[in-house]
Amino acid sequence: MSAKKEELRIGFYVCHCGHNIASMVDCVAVARSVEKLPGVALARDYKYMCSDPGQVLIQQDIREHKLNRIVVASCSPLLHEHTFRGATEAGGLNPFYFHMVNIREHDSWVHTDRQEATEKAKALAEAAIRRVAHHKALEIKKVPIHPDVLVVGGGIAGIHAAMTLANAGKKVYLVEREPSIGGHMAKFDKTFPTLDCAACILTPKMSEVGSHPNITLWTYSDVTKVDGYVGNYTVQVKRKARYIIEDLCTGCQDCIPNCVFKEPKFTDDFNEGLGKRKPVYIPFPQATPQVVVIDPEVCLNFKRGKNPDGSPIVSDKCKKTCVEACGEKNAIDFTQKDELKEIKVGNIIVCTGFKTFDAGRVPAYGYGTYKNVYTSLEIERLVNASGPTGGEVILREGKNPDGSPKTPKSIGIIHCVGSRDKKTNIWCSRVCCMYSMKLAHLLKEHTDAELYNFYIDMRTPGKGYEEFYNKLLEEGTHFIRGRVGEVTDWAMTPEEEGKLVIRVEDTLAGVVRRIPVDMVVLATGLEPQADAGDVRRLFNMSCGGDGWFLERHPKLAPVNTFTDGVFLAGCCQGPKDIPDTVAQAGAAAAEAMVLIDRGYVEQEPNTAFILDQECSGCKSCIPLCPYTAILFDEERKKAYINEALCKGCGTCVGACPSSSIVQNLFEDSEIFSEIEGVLSYD
Amino acid sequence: MSKPKVAFYWCASCGGCEETVVDLAEDILGVVEKVDIVLWPVAMDFKYKDVAALPDKSIFATLLNGAIRMSEQEELAVLLRRKSQYLIAYGACAQLGGIPALANQFSREQVLKFNYEDCPALANEAKTRPQAQFTEAGRTPHLSQLHHVVRTLDQVVDVDFYIPGCPPTPNLTKAAFEALLSGKLPPKGAVLAPDIALCDECERKATKPTDVAFTEFKRPHQGLWDSGKCFLAQGVVCMGPATRSGCGAACTSGNMPCTGCFGPTSRVRDQGAKMLSSLCSNVAAKDVAGIQQALAGIPDPVGTFYRYGLAKSLLRRRVDLPA
Ligand SMILES: Cc1cc2nc3c(=O)[nH]c(=O)nc-3n(C[C@H](O)[C@H](O)[C@H](O)COP(=O)(O)OP(=O)(O)OC[C@H]3O[C@@H](n4cnc5c(N)ncnc54)[C@H](O)[C@@H]3O)c2cc1C
Ligand code: SF4
Ligand code: SF4
Ligand code: SF4
Ligand code: SF4
């Protein structure tokens, strides 16, 4: 405490915000009312406080009138608190001797009676005047940033973010849970709207990632734990056993043909179950890394059942012809165990993508009942030159008279399956119209079939997308507007016999139509990953009601999350196409680089601290902190807060039963005087 | 120089506070030796008019226990304040309102009706109620009247110091006397006890987990409690974390949870609210049904969290009662 208490000299400014505030609040009257309050040295109204002259006004007044506290009544602190703190500091005061009153969002914008709105502004101003008297000088702390970055998910978003950072000289850990990176894009043959070959543009990027000196690529791995805070995250990664020593495997794939299973007979997930693989396999030819995997669930060298630690039991019953084939490379290791790695990073970019809607949830469309109903991803594999059929489009069911598989002569593509529907997902998946047209084009190219697209609205808002639609129209694809009622094999006419009939109300023609086809393709929508909830908690992010990860601000901070140092890119944030995904990935990389290159983060000093003498060690606060910032010192039997972790949420402050936790900028004296200020105004 | 004059007075209290003074045992002699007692209704016969006749500020210190509930108590509080250099609120009732202040949940009419008409243990056929005055045998005595609200001493007159407890412990009382007599006094308004919560001196503290999550609450009579384990860890509401220490953890070492009689620390405005907010934040259930089920174990929240502090709390009194 200083010897004698400095006399309070508050400067008060009420902003007109053009007409935003002045039209509903009598700013002059507010200034005249505040002028009379104890401690107020001057009160002014001004047209635009946030403008340069407005800020200069504060600075001049601080010097000329020896002000020691500043209150500005204007817009939301979210918008201009920073601005006015800056002006306060430029005037020579500690920036935290400033307090802001929101008389726009909280007053002028939400009231219709000028008189009452003015009275409210006066009351809010009085609260701030009383509060600011208790403000203390605070210091902004700087916390250093670890320069390495973790990218989670190796789809096109993760690949692009990792490459951007690595090319800028930053060290990146890229963690992908599948055996290869590539994500959904790796499954596509061509991409809309340019129809360039997906593999041609993606695989070079994948192998670059695999060999980049600045990228540590960990596929077949999961992030299991995240501790710390912006700039200083400690992350635990589980590298799942793939029974192959990655460093020794050359990717020659000699083991695969030599496996004791002569024929591939296990479901191949990469090909959406349309193909088969062996227990030892590589997901697809261009997989990165070029390292095989052994599936212990089906490999004969493992017993069914698990060891107590959850790892599979080695039976050693197989002849292990794969090991023979591998020879002196010695890359196969059946005793491999999951391995936990711990890394330190300063920033994290989450790029965990999406899953497609489960078509079985709309039984009326017959997926799973009628074999010739396909999902879009299945078709992506079917038309793919390196897919399970080598790009030949053949039906699951039905043979030609000569016994060869049948090619469809007519195909119906149903848009919006699991999108724009209250019963399933309310949102538009944004890419389905476009990929449906892409698939229509490719299917026509491959089969020369008659193509029907059933759509509710055609959504083609990207660059070159409407042109693509026009091209499809020219190609002779039929577009029928209407939500399909059902897909059935119940024939009503001879020509429907042996076909799948699509029943739809054609809303342009105003008739109900029945269209018999050989193949139905369901344009399944995009959904958050099944484990999005866990991932969200792991990285301390938020989700919208729909389950997509929530950006900090939809317009102004689209790749930031509410946790500093955790960024989003790609479809984990919401459905989008590849161009938007890549743009976001670049933006997220840039955001991370901003922090890395600055080298430190500034910490809002609104953190909480524990009064050490006064803490009784009751531990009530410890489990409550959402950021696990509170720790217990077992030796001294006192709780303490790691200031760098504290976000100033105030939870512990309210909960400490002996009020031994104080929060800067929210001290009891500040809050109570603020309440008294509002209440005392009459 | 003459010995300093000391007065003891009681208002709405149970007499336990007086007992503590007596409990000083042989130490009381040391006190009595050093002071002149000018008023002590429980032990000695003095008349109010003798006190009224004393010059203002001539009493060095008055230790007043009990809440202010009756008109007579208010009169004496005002009188003693005028006559004393130091007025000390002695015990929970004078400091916080204490048990008597639980009556602030009811109106004066409800209190009188219950106590003179409805109470099952009552024999008052005529439903006679105390009168402000009545005449009998030609004399008209005036009786003290019940106020609408039970108040703490400092809600009636200015108070210099507080000695907490229901009742205060002999140790605190002795220490207070020593401080008074030696002139080594803390700033005005201080509570003469440590300003840290009880857990600090409770032997069970180490057994409280850092992740306590309440699934249910039990009242003290509903179980046999582990005498070595934190009550909260056993699901018994213990006010220790929200209560000033200084009692030597008397209750918890007697295998009873703290009920909060020492009141909050200096930093807290409302002891009950503080304890509630801490307890409720740590309830395991996150859904309404689960929360209600856990809280069902606390059938009397006011009596649990505001047992001694209602008059001094932000609540003070039920708002919907007649003035
Ligand atoms: C049928 C179909 C066709 C499409 N065609 C086109 C097209 O032609 N043109 C176009 O622009 N867009 C197209 N799209 C959209 C395109 O697929 C997406 O824009 C793109 O894949 C988004 O990339 P991403 O990296 O965000 O997500 P994904 O491609 O989903 O990649 C996510 C990656 O993260 C991994 N992962 C997930 N969770 C974790 C975790 N917890 N830990 C570690 N790794 C994890 C996944 O295994 C995956 O590798 C199409 C979409 C569909 C469904
Ligand atoms: S495990 Fe051995 S044989 Fe199989 S791909 Fe790797 S190096 Fe080749
Ligand atoms: S204020 Fe919030 S973030 Fe900070 S320590 Fe307390 S509970 Fe944790
Ligand atoms: S709640 Fe308060 S008294 Fe209890 S451990 Fe936390 S800081 Fe200390
Ligand atoms: S028993 Fe009560 S006073 Fe003792 S540690 Fe537990 S909560 Fe604190």
PDB file of C-alpha atoms in Angstrom, chain A residues 168-360:
ATOM      1  CA  ALA A 168       8.523 -22.817 -43.991  1.00  0.00           C
ATOM      2  CA  GLY A 169      11.094 -24.662 -41.944  1.00  0.00           C
ATOM      3  CA  LYS A 170       8.850 -25.655 -39.044  1.00  0.00           C
ATOM      4  CA  LYS A 171       9.038 -29.129 -37.551  1.00  0.00           C
ATOM      5  CA  VAL A 172       5.766 -31.001 -37.829  1.00  0.00           C
ATOM      6  CA  TYR A 173       4.396 -34.202 -36.367  1.00  0.00           C
ATOM      7  CA  LEU A 174       1.644 -35.585 -38.589  1.00  0.00           C
ATOM      8  CA  VAL A 175      -0.442 -38.199 -36.797  1.00  0.00           C
ATOM      9  CA  GLU A 176      -2.872 -40.298 -38.853  1.00  0.00           C
ATOM     10  CA  ARG A 177      -4.875 -43.150 -37.440  1.00  0.00           C
ATOM     11  CA  GLU A 178      -5.094 -45.213 -40.606  1.00  0.00           C
ATOM     12  CA  PRO A 179      -2.080 -47.084 -42.019  1.00  0.00           C
ATOM     13  CA  SER A 180      -1.769 -44.464 -44.784  1.00  0.00           C
ATOM     14  CA  ILE A 181      -2.385 -40.780 -45.150  1.00  0.00           C
ATOM     15  CA  GLY A 182      -4.626 -39.493 -47.917  1.00  0.00           C
ATOM     16  CA  GLY A 183      -8.051 -39.438 -46.284  1.00  0.00           C
ATOM     17  CA  HIS A 184     -11.100 -39.428 -48.478  1.00  0.00           C
ATOM     18  CA  MET A 185      -9.398 -37.816 -51.404  1.00  0.00           C
ATOM     19  CA  ALA A 186      -7.166 -40.840 -51.876  1.00  0.00           C
ATOM     20  CA  LYS A 187     -10.265 -42.848 -52.732  1.00  0.00           C
ATOM     21  CA  PHE A 188     -11.393 -40.636 -55.588  1.00  0.00           C
ATOM     22  CA  ASP A 189     -10.656 -41.205 -59.238  1.00  0.00           C
ATOM     23  CA  LYS A 190     -11.254 -37.674 -60.408  1.00  0.00           C
ATOM     24  CA  THR A 191     -12.215 -34.466 -58.665  1.00  0.00           C
ATOM     25  CA  PHE A 192     -14.825 -31.937 -59.590  1.00  0.00           C
ATOM     26  CA  PRO A 193     -15.098 -29.519 -61.243  1.00  0.00           C
ATOM     27  CA  THR A 194     -11.890 -29.835 -63.258  1.00  0.00           C
ATOM     28  CA  LEU A 195     -11.980 -33.631 -63.422  1.00  0.00           C
ATOM     29  CA  ASP A 196      -8.306 -33.799 -62.813  1.00  0.00           C
ATOM     30  CA  CYS A 197      -7.058 -37.132 -61.606  1.00  0.00           C
ATOM     31  CA  ALA A 198      -7.115 -37.204 -57.826  1.00  0.00           C
ATOM     32  CA  ALA A 199      -4.125 -39.500 -57.574  1.00  0.00           C
ATOM     33  CA  CYS A 200      -2.065 -37.304 -59.879  1.00  0.00           C
ATOM     34  CA  ILE A 201      -2.487 -34.297 -57.664  1.00  0.00           C
ATOM     35  CA  LEU A 202      -2.575 -36.047 -54.284  1.00  0.00           C
ATOM     36  CA  THR A 203       0.012 -38.802 -54.385  1.00  0.00           C
ATOM     37  CA  PRO A 204       2.987 -36.556 -55.126  1.00  0.00           C
ATOM     38  CA  LYS A 205       2.002 -34.508 -52.081  1.00  0.00           C
ATOM     39  CA  MET A 206       1.684 -37.668 -50.010  1.00  0.00           C
ATOM     40  CA  SER A 207       5.122 -38.926 -50.859  1.00  0.00           C
ATOM     41  CA  GLU A 208       6.571 -35.472 -50.269  1.00  0.00           C
ATOM     42  CA  VAL A 209       5.091 -35.605 -46.786  1.00  0.00           C
ATOM     43  CA  GLY A 210       6.570 -39.082 -46.308  1.00  0.00           C
ATOM     44  CA  SER A 211      10.071 -37.931 -47.166  1.00  0.00           C
ATOM     45  CA  HIS A 212      10.086 -34.359 -45.915  1.00  0.00           C
ATOM     46  CA  PRO A 213      12.955 -33.838 -43.459  1.00  0.00           C
ATOM     47  CA  ASN A 214      10.802 -31.538 -41.330  1.00  0.00           C
ATOM     48  CA  ILE A 215       7.859 -33.927 -41.036  1.00  0.00           C
ATOM     49  CA  THR A 216       7.680 -36.819 -38.616  1.00  0.00           C
ATOM     50  CA  LEU A 217       4.916 -38.976 -40.041  1.00  0.00           C
ATOM     51  CA  TRP A 218       3.211 -41.326 -37.641  1.00  0.00           C
ATOM     52  CA  THR A 219       0.478 -43.318 -39.328  1.00  0.00           C
ATOM     53  CA  TYR A 220      -1.573 -46.009 -37.617  1.00  0.00           C
ATOM     54  CA  SER A 221      -1.365 -43.833 -34.517  1.00  0.00           C
ATOM     55  CA  ASP A 222      -3.733 -42.106 -32.124  1.00  0.00           C
ATOM     56  CA  VAL A 223      -3.344 -39.045 -29.981  1.00  0.00           C
ATOM     57  CA  THR A 224      -4.181 -40.306 -26.497  1.00  0.00           C
ATOM     58  CA  LYS A 225      -3.481 -37.363 -24.229  1.00  0.00           C
ATOM     59  CA  VAL A 226      -3.010 -33.624 -24.474  1.00  0.00           C
ATOM     60  CA  ASP A 227      -1.758 -31.514 -21.596  1.00  0.00           C
ATOM     61  CA  GLY A 228      -0.631 -27.949 -21.398  1.00  0.00           C
ATOM     62  CA  TYR A 229      -1.576 -24.718 -23.048  1.00  0.00           C
ATOM     63  CA  VAL A 230      -0.831 -22.591 -26.055  1.00  0.00           C
ATOM     64  CA  GLY A 231       2.830 -22.720 -26.886  1.00  0.00           C
ATOM     65  CA  ASN A 232       3.483 -25.580 -24.526  1.00  0.00           C
ATOM     66  CA  TYR A 233       1.476 -28.690 -25.234  1.00  0.00           C
ATOM     67  CA  THR A 234       2.639 -32.111 -24.141  1.00  0.00           C
ATOM     68  CA  VAL A 235       1.042 -34.743 -26.326  1.00  0.00           C
ATOM     69  CA  GLN A 236       1.005 -38.493 -25.965  1.00  0.00           C
ATOM     70  CA  VAL A 237       0.693 -40.504 -29.158  1.00  0.00           C
ATOM     71  CA  LYS A 238      -0.013 -44.220 -29.307  1.00  0.00           C
ATOM     72  CA  ARG A 239       1.696 -45.881 -32.227  1.00  0.00           C
ATOM     73  CA  LYS A 240      -0.380 -48.981 -32.758  1.00  0.00           C
ATOM     74  CA  ALA A 241       1.507 -52.188 -33.468  1.00  0.00           C
ATOM     75  CA  ARG A 242       1.468 -52.915 -37.192  1.00  0.00           C
ATOM     76  CA  TYR A 243       3.813 -55.913 -36.702  1.00  0.00           C
ATOM     77  CA  ILE A 244       6.183 -54.412 -39.191  1.00  0.00           C
ATOM     78  CA  ILE A 245       9.316 -52.525 -38.302  1.00  0.00           C
ATOM     79  CA  GLU A 246       8.716 -49.374 -40.282  1.00  0.00           C
ATOM     80  CA  ASP A 247      12.388 -48.504 -40.684  1.00  0.00           C
ATOM     81  CA  LEU A 248      13.219 -51.913 -42.096  1.00  0.00           C
ATOM     82  CA  CYS A 249      10.272 -52.334 -44.450  1.00  0.00           C
ATOM     83  CA  THR A 250      11.219 -51.251 -47.971  1.00  0.00           C
ATOM     84  CA  GLY A 251       7.697 -51.472 -49.312  1.00  0.00           C
ATOM     85  CA  CYS A 252       8.718 -54.184 -51.793  1.00  0.00           C
ATOM     86  CA  GLN A 253       5.526 -56.049 -50.847  1.00  0.00           C
ATOM     87  CA  ASP A 254       7.138 -59.443 -51.450  1.00  0.00           C
ATOM     88  CA  CYS A 255       5.389 -60.663 -48.332  1.00  0.00           C
ATOM     89  CA  ILE A 256       1.882 -60.164 -49.673  1.00  0.00           C
ATOM     90  CA  PRO A 257       1.861 -62.749 -52.483  1.00  0.00           C
ATOM     91  CA  ASN A 258       3.769 -65.122 -50.220  1.00  0.00           C
ATOM     92  CA  CYS A 259       1.264 -65.037 -47.412  1.00  0.00           C
ATOM     93  CA  VAL A 260      -0.163 -68.469 -46.551  1.00  0.00           C
ATOM     94  CA  PHE A 261      -3.540 -67.174 -47.646  1.00  0.00           C
ATOM     95  CA  LYS A 262      -3.330 -67.711 -51.378  1.00  0.00           C
ATOM     96  CA  GLU A 263      -6.368 -65.522 -52.092  1.00  0.00           C
ATOM     97  CA  PRO A 264      -7.303 -62.249 -50.467  1.00  0.00           C
ATOM     98  CA  LYS A 265     -10.426 -62.972 -48.430  1.00  0.00           C
ATOM     99  CA  PHE A 266     -10.804 -60.237 -45.827  1.00  0.00           C
ATOM    100  CA  THR A 267     -12.895 -57.118 -46.146  1.00  0.00           C
ATOM    101  CA  ASP A 268     -10.937 -54.277 -47.607  1.00  0.00           C
ATOM    102  CA  ASP A 269     -12.047 -51.061 -45.919  1.00  0.00           C
ATOM    103  CA  PHE A 270     -10.173 -48.779 -48.219  1.00  0.00           C
ATOM    104  CA  ASN A 271     -12.257 -50.140 -51.110  1.00  0.00           C
ATOM    105  CA  GLU A 272     -15.449 -49.703 -49.088  1.00  0.00           C
ATOM    106  CA  GLY A 273     -15.739 -53.463 -48.777  1.00  0.00           C
ATOM    107  CA  LEU A 274     -15.881 -53.934 -52.560  1.00  0.00           C
ATOM    108  CA  GLY A 275     -12.537 -55.715 -52.602  1.00  0.00           C
ATOM    109  CA  LYS A 276     -10.635 -58.180 -50.497  1.00  0.00           C
ATOM    110  CA  ARG A 277      -7.235 -58.154 -48.914  1.00  0.00           C
ATOM    111  CA  LYS A 278      -4.913 -60.516 -47.058  1.00  0.00           C
ATOM    112  CA  PRO A 279      -3.846 -60.380 -43.394  1.00  0.00           C
ATOM    113  CA  VAL A 280      -0.695 -58.638 -44.601  1.00  0.00           C
ATOM    114  CA  TYR A 281      -1.583 -55.776 -46.873  1.00  0.00           C
ATOM    115  CA  ILE A 282      -0.978 -52.268 -48.037  1.00  0.00           C
ATOM    116  CA  PRO A 283      -4.187 -50.204 -48.184  1.00  0.00           C
ATOM    117  CA  PHE A 284      -3.627 -48.968 -51.755  1.00  0.00           C
ATOM    118  CA  PRO A 285      -0.745 -48.885 -54.175  1.00  0.00           C
ATOM    119  CA  GLN A 286       0.306 -45.283 -53.508  1.00  0.00           C
ATOM    120  CA  ALA A 287      -0.100 -45.579 -49.726  1.00  0.00           C
ATOM    121  CA  THR A 288       2.225 -43.405 -47.679  1.00  0.00           C
ATOM    122  CA  PRO A 289       4.268 -44.601 -45.974  1.00  0.00           C
ATOM    123  CA  GLN A 290       5.063 -47.522 -48.254  1.00  0.00           C
ATOM    124  CA  VAL A 291       4.914 -49.936 -45.373  1.00  0.00           C
ATOM    125  CA  VAL A 292       2.648 -52.964 -45.099  1.00  0.00           C
ATOM    126  CA  VAL A 293       0.426 -53.792 -42.120  1.00  0.00           C
ATOM    127  CA  ILE A 294      -0.490 -57.098 -40.526  1.00  0.00           C
ATOM    128  CA  ASP A 295      -4.021 -57.434 -39.225  1.00  0.00           C
ATOM    129  CA  PRO A 296      -3.798 -59.550 -36.047  1.00  0.00           C
ATOM    130  CA  GLU A 297      -7.538 -60.176 -36.123  1.00  0.00           C
ATOM    131  CA  VAL A 298      -7.156 -62.467 -39.107  1.00  0.00           C
ATOM    132  CA  CYS A 299      -3.449 -63.367 -39.326  1.00  0.00           C
ATOM    133  CA  LEU A 300      -2.926 -67.054 -38.476  1.00  0.00           C
ATOM    134  CA  ASN A 301       0.119 -66.327 -36.416  1.00  0.00           C
ATOM    135  CA  PHE A 302      -2.147 -64.783 -33.765  1.00  0.00           C
ATOM    136  CA  LYS A 303      -4.661 -66.564 -31.550  1.00  0.00           C
ATOM    137  CA  ARG A 304      -8.101 -65.159 -31.064  1.00  0.00           C
ATOM    138  CA  GLY A 305      -8.429 -63.454 -27.714  1.00  0.00           C
ATOM    139  CA  LYS A 306      -6.222 -60.901 -26.029  1.00  0.00           C
ATOM    140  CA  ASN A 307      -3.383 -60.697 -23.531  1.00  0.00           C
ATOM    141  CA  PRO A 308      -4.245 -59.040 -20.237  1.00  0.00           C
ATOM    142  CA  ASP A 309      -2.687 -55.815 -21.565  1.00  0.00           C
ATOM    143  CA  GLY A 310      -5.106 -55.905 -24.498  1.00  0.00           C
ATOM    144  CA  SER A 311      -2.518 -56.935 -27.087  1.00  0.00           C
ATOM    145  CA  PRO A 312      -3.215 -59.942 -29.332  1.00  0.00           C
ATOM    146  CA  ILE A 313      -1.728 -63.311 -28.403  1.00  0.00           C
ATOM    147  CA  VAL A 314       0.951 -64.678 -30.728  1.00  0.00           C
ATOM    148  CA  SER A 315       0.163 -68.329 -31.513  1.00  0.00           C
ATOM    149  CA  ASP A 316       3.167 -69.021 -33.745  1.00  0.00           C
ATOM    150  CA  LYS A 317       1.006 -71.543 -35.568  1.00  0.00           C
ATOM    151  CA  CYS A 318       1.544 -70.062 -39.042  1.00  0.00           C
ATOM    152  CA  LYS A 319       4.267 -71.178 -41.411  1.00  0.00           C
ATOM    153  CA  LYS A 320       5.146 -67.516 -41.725  1.00  0.00           C
ATOM    154  CA  THR A 321       5.898 -67.613 -45.412  1.00  0.00           C
ATOM    155  CA  CYS A 322       5.759 -63.848 -45.323  1.00  0.00           C
ATOM    156  CA  VAL A 323       8.751 -63.740 -43.013  1.00  0.00           C
ATOM    157  CA  GLU A 324      10.602 -66.026 -45.367  1.00  0.00           C
ATOM    158  CA  ALA A 325       9.768 -63.751 -48.254  1.00  0.00           C
ATOM    159  CA  CYS A 326      10.891 -60.706 -46.369  1.00  0.00           C
ATOM    160  CA  GLY A 327      14.164 -62.499 -45.833  1.00  0.00           C
ATOM    161  CA  GLU A 328      17.088 -60.511 -44.574  1.00  0.00           C
ATOM    162  CA  LYS A 329      15.121 -57.284 -44.512  1.00  0.00           C
ATOM    163  CA  ASN A 330      13.693 -58.758 -41.312  1.00  0.00           C
ATOM    164  CA  ALA A 331      10.906 -56.239 -41.234  1.00  0.00           C
ATOM    165  CA  ILE A 332       8.215 -58.461 -39.769  1.00  0.00           C
ATOM    166  CA  ASP A 333       7.937 -58.572 -35.980  1.00  0.00           C
ATOM    167  CA  PHE A 334       5.011 -60.460 -34.484  1.00  0.00           C
ATOM    168  CA  THR A 335       5.943 -59.437 -30.963  1.00  0.00           C
ATOM    169  CA  GLN A 336       5.572 -55.737 -31.642  1.00  0.00           C
ATOM    170  CA  LYS A 337       3.531 -53.852 -29.029  1.00  0.00           C
ATOM    171  CA  ASP A 338       1.706 -50.546 -29.080  1.00  0.00           C
ATOM    172  CA  GLU A 339       4.205 -47.841 -28.275  1.00  0.00           C
ATOM    173  CA  LEU A 340       3.544 -44.572 -26.434  1.00  0.00           C
ATOM    174  CA  LYS A 341       5.450 -41.500 -27.568  1.00  0.00           C
ATOM    175  CA  GLU A 342       5.497 -38.160 -25.847  1.00  0.00           C
ATOM    176  CA  ILE A 343       6.092 -34.999 -27.806  1.00  0.00           C
ATOM    177  CA  LYS A 344       6.171 -31.298 -27.071  1.00  0.00           C
ATOM    178  CA  VAL A 345       4.528 -28.887 -29.470  1.00  0.00           C
ATOM    179  CA  GLY A 346       3.405 -25.297 -29.349  1.00  0.00           C
ATOM    180  CA  ASN A 347       0.444 -25.503 -31.704  1.00  0.00           C
ATOM    181  CA  ILE A 348      -1.998 -28.160 -32.835  1.00  0.00           C
ATOM    182  CA  ILE A 349      -3.961 -28.300 -36.072  1.00  0.00           C
ATOM    183  CA  VAL A 350      -6.920 -30.662 -35.990  1.00  0.00           C
ATOM    184  CA  CYS A 351      -7.794 -32.061 -39.452  1.00  0.00           C
ATOM    185  CA  THR A 352      -9.773 -35.160 -38.606  1.00  0.00           C
ATOM    186  CA  GLY A 353     -12.225 -34.859 -41.463  1.00  0.00           C
ATOM    187  CA  PHE A 354     -15.646 -36.409 -41.752  1.00  0.00           C
ATOM    188  CA  LYS A 355     -17.451 -39.653 -42.227  1.00  0.00           C
ATOM    189  CA  THR A 356     -20.205 -40.252 -44.725  1.00  0.00           C
ATOM    190  CA  PHE A 357     -23.803 -40.717 -43.659  1.00  0.00           C
ATOM    191  CA  ASP A 358     -24.806 -44.332 -43.008  1.00  0.00           C
ATOM    192  CA  ALA A 359     -27.167 -45.002 -45.923  1.00  0.00           C
ATOM    193  CA  GLY A 360     -28.858 -47.790 -43.952  1.00  0.00           C
TER     194      GLY A 360
END
